[in-house]
PDB file of N, CA and C in Angstrom:
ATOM      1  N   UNK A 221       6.479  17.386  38.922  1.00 83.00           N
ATOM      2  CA  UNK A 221       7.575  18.079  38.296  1.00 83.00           C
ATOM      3  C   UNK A 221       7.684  17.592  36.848  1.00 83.00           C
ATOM      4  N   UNK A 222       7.133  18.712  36.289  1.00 91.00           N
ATOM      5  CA  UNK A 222       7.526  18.234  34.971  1.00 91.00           C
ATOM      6  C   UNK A 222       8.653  18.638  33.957  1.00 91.00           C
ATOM      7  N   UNK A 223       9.150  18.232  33.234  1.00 96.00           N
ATOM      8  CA  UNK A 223      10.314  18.713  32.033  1.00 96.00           C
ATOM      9  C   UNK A 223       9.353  18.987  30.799  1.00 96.00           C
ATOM     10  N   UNK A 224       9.588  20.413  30.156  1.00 96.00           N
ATOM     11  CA  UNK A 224       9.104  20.647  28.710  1.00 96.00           C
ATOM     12  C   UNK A 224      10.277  20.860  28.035  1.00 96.00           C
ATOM     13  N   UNK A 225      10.551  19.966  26.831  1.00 96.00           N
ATOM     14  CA  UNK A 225      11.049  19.736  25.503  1.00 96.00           C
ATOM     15  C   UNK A 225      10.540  20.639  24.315  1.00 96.00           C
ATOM     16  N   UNK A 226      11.383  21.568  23.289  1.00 95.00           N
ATOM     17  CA  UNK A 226      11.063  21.556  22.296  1.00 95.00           C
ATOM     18  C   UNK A 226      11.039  21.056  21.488  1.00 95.00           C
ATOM     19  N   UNK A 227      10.004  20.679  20.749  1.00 94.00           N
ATOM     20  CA  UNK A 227      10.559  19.997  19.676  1.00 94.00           C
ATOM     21  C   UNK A 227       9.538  20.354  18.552  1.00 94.00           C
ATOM     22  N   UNK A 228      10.016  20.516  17.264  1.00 95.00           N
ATOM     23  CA  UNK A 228       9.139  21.156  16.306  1.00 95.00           C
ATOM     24  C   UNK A 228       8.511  22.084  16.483  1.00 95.00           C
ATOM     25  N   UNK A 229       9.175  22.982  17.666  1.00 96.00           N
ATOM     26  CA  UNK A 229       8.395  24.379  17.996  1.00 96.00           C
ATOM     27  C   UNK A 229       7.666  24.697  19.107  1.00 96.00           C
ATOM     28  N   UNK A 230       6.999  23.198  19.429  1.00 95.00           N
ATOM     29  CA  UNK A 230       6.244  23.064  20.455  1.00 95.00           C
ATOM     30  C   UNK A 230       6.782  22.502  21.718  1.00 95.00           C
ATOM     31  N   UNK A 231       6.201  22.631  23.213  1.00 96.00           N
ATOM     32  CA  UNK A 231       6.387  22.269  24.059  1.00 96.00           C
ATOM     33  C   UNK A 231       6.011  21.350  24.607  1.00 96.00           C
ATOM     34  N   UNK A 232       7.049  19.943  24.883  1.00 95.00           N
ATOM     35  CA  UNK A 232       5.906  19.059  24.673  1.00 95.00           C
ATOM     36  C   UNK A 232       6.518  18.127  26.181  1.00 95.00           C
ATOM     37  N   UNK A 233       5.510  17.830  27.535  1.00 96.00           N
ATOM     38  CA  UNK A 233       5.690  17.801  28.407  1.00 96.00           C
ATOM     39  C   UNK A 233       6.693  16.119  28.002  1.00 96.00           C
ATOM     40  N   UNK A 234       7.790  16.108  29.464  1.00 96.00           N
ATOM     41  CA  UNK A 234       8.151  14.858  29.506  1.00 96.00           C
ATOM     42  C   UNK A 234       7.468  13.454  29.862  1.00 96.00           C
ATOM     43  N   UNK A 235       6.251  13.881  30.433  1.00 96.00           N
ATOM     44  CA  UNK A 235       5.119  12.329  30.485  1.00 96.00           C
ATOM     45  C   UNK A 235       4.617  12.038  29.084  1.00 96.00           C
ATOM     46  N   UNK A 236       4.784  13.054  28.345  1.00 96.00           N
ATOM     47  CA  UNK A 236       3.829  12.856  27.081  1.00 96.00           C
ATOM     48  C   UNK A 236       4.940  12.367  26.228  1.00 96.00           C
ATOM     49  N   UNK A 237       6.235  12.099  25.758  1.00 96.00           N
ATOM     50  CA  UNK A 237       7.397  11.952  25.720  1.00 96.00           C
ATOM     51  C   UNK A 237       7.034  10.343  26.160  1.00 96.00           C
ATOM     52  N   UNK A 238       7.262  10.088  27.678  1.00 97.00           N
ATOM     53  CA  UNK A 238       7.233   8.944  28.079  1.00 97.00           C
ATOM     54  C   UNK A 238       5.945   7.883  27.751  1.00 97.00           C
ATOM     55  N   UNK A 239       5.165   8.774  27.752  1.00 97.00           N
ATOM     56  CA  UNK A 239       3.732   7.618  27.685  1.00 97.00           C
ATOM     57  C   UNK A 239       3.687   7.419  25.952  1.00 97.00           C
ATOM     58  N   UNK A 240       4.160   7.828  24.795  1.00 96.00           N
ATOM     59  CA  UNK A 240       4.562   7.458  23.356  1.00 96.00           C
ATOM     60  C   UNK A 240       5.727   6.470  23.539  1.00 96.00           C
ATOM     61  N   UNK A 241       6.562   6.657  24.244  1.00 97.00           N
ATOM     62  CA  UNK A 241       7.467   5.649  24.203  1.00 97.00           C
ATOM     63  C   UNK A 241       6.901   4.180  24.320  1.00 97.00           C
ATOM     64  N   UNK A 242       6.247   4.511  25.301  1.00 98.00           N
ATOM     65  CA  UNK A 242       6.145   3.167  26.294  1.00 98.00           C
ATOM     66  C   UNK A 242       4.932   2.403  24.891  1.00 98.00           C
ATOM     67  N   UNK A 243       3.695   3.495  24.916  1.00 98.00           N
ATOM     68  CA  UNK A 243       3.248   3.014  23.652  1.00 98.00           C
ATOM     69  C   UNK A 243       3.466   2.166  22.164  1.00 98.00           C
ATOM     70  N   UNK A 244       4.574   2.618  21.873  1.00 98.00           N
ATOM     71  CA  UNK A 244       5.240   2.584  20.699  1.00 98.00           C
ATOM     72  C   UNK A 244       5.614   1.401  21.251  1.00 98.00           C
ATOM     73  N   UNK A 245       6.381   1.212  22.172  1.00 98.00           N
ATOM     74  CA  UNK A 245       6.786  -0.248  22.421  1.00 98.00           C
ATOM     75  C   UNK A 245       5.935  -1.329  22.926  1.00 98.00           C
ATOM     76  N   UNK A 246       4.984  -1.358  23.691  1.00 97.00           N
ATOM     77  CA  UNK A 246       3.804  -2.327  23.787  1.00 97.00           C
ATOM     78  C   UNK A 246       3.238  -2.571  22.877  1.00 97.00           C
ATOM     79  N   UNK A 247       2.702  -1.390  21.937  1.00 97.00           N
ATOM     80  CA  UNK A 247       2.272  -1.511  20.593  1.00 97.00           C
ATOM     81  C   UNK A 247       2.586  -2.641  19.366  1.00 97.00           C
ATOM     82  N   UNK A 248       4.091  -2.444  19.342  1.00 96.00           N
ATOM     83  CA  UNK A 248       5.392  -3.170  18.560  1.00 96.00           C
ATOM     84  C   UNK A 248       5.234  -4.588  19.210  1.00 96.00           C
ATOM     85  N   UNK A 249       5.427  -4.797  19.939  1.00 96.00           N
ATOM     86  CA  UNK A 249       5.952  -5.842  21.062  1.00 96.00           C
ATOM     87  C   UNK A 249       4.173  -7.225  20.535  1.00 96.00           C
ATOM     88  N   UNK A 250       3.625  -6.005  20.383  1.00 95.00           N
ATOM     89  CA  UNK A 250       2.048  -7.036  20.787  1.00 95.00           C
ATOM     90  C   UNK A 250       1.612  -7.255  18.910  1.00 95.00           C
ATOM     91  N   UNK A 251       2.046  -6.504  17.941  1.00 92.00           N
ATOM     92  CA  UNK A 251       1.643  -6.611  16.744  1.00 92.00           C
ATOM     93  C   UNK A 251       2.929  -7.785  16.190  1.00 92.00           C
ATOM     94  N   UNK A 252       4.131  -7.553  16.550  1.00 92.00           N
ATOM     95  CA  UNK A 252       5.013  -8.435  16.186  1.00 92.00           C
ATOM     96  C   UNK A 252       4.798  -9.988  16.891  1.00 92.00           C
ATOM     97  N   UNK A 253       4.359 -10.141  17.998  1.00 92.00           N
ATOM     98  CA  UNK A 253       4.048 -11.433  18.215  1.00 92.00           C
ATOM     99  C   UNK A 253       2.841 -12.065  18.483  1.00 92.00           C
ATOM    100  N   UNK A 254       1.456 -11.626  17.938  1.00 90.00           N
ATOM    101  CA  UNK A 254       0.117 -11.868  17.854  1.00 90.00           C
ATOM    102  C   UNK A 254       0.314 -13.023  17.148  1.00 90.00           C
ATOM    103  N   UNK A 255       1.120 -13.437  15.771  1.00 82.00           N
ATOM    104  CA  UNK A 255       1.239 -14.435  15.021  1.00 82.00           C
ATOM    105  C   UNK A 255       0.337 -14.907  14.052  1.00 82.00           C
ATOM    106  N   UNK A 256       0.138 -15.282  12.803  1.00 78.00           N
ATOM    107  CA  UNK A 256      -0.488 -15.098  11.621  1.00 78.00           C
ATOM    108  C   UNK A 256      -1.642 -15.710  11.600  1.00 78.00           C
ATOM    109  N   UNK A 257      -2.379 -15.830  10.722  1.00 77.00           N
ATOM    110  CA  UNK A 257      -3.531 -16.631  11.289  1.00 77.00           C
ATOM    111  C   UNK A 257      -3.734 -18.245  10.753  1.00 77.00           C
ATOM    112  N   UNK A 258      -4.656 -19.128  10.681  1.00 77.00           N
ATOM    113  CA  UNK A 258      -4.180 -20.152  10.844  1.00 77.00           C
ATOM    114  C   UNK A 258      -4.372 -21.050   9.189  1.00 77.00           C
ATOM    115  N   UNK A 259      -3.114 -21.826   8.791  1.00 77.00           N
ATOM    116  CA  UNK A 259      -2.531 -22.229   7.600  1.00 77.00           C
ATOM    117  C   UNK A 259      -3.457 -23.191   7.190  1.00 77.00           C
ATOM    118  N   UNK A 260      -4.102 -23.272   6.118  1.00 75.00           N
ATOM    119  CA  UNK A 260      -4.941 -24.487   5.792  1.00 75.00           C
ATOM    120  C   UNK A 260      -4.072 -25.367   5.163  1.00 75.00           C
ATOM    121  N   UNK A 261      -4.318 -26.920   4.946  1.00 76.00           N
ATOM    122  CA  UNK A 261      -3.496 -27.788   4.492  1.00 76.00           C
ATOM    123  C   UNK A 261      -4.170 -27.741   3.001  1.00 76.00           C
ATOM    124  N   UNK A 262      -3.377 -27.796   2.232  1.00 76.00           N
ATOM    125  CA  UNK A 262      -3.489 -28.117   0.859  1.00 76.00           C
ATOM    126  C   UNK A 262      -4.344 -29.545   0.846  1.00 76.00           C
ATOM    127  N   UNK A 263      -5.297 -29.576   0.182  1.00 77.00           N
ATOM    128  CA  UNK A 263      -5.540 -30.564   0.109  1.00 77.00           C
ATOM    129  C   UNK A 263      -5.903 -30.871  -1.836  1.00 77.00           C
ATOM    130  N   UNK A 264      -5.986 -32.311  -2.143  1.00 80.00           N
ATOM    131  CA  UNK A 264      -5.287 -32.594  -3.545  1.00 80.00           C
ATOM    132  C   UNK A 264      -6.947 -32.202  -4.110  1.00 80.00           C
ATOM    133  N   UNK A 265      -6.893 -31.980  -5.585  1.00 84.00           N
ATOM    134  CA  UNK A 265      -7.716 -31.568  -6.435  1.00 84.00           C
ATOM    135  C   UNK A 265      -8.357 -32.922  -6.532  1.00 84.00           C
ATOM    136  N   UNK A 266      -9.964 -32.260  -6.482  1.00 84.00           N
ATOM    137  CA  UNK A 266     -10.931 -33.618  -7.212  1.00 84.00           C
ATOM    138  C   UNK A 266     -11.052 -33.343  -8.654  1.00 84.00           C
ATOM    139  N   UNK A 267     -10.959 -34.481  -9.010  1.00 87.00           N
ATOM    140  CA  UNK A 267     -10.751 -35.250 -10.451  1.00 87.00           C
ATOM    141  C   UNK A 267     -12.464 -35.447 -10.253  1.00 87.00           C
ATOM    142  N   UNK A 268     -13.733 -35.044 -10.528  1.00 89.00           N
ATOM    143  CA  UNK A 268     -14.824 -36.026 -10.991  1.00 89.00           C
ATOM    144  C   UNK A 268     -14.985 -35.570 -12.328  1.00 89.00           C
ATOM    145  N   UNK A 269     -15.495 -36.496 -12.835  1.00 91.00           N
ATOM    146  CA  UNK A 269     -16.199 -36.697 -14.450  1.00 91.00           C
ATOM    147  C   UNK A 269     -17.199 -35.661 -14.853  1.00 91.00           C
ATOM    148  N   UNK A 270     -18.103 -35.381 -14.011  1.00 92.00           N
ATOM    149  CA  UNK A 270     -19.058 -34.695 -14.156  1.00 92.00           C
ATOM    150  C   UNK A 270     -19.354 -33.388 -12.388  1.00 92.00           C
ATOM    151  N   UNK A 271     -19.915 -32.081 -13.313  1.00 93.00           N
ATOM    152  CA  UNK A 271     -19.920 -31.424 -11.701  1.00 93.00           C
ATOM    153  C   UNK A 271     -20.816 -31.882 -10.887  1.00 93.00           C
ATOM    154  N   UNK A 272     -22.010 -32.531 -11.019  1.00 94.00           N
ATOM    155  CA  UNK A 272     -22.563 -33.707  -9.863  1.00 94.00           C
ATOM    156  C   UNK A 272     -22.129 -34.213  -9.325  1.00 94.00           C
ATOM    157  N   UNK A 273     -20.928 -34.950  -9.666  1.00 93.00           N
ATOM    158  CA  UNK A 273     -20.032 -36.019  -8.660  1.00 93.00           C
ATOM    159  C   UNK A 273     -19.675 -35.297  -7.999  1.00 93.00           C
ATOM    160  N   UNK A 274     -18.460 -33.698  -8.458  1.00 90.00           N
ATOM    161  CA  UNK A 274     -17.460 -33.017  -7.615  1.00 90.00           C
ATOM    162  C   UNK A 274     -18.608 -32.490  -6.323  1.00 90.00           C
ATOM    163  N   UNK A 275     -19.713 -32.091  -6.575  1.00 91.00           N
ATOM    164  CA  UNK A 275     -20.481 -31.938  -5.588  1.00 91.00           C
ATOM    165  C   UNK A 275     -20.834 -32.609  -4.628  1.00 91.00           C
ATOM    166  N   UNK A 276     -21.037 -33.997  -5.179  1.00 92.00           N
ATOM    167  CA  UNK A 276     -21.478 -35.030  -3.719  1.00 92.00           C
ATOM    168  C   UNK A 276     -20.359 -35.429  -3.166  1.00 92.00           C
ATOM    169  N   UNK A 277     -19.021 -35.026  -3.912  1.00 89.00           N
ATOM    170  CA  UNK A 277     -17.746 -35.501  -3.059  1.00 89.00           C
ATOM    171  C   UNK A 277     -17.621 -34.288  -2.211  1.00 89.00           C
ATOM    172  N   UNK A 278     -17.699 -33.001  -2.207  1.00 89.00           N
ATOM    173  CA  UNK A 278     -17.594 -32.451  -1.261  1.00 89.00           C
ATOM    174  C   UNK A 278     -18.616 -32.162  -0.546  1.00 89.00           C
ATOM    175  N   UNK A 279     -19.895 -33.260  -0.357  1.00 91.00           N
ATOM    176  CA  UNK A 279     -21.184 -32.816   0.311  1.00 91.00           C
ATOM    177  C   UNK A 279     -20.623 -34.282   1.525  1.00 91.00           C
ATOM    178  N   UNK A 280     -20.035 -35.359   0.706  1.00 92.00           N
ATOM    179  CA  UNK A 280     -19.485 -36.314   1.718  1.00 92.00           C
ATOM    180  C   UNK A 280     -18.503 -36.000   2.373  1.00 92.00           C
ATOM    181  N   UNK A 281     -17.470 -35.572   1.844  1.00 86.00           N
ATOM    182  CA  UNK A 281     -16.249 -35.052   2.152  1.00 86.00           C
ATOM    183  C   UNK A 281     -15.981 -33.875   2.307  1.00 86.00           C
ATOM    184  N   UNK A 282     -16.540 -32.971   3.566  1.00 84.00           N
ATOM    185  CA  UNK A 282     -16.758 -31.444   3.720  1.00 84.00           C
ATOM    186  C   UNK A 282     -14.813 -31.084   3.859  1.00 84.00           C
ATOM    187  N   UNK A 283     -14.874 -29.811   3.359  1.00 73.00           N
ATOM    188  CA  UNK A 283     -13.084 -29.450   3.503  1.00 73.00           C
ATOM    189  C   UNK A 283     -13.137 -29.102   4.889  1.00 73.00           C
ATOM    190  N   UNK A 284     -11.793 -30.046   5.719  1.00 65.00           N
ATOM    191  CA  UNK A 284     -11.711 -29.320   7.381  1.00 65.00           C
ATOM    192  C   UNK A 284     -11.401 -27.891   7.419  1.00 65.00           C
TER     193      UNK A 284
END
């Protein structure tokens, strides 16, 4: 048993009605709490003298 709605002219069954709803809200529900992705820590500026050094400091010291 179905219910048809007009709307904008057209006839538009009540499952099709229901299954956008439900959409729209799982949809919402799952984009609003997926949660951002993940924050890198600042870490402080190298100071070397020359760009050789800044290189072997980050060839010793890889960024986590």
């Amino acid at each position: 048993m179905v219910v048809y709605y007009q709307i904008a002219g057209r006839k538009v069954g009540s499952h099709h009605l229901a299954m956008g709803v439900l959409g729209s809200l799982f949809g919402g529900v799952y984009l609003a709490t997926r949660g951002g992705g993940a924050k890198k820590e600042a870490t402080p500026p190298i100071q070397a003298s020359s760009k050789d050094e800044e290189t072997f400091i980050q060839y010793v010291f890889p960024a986590p």
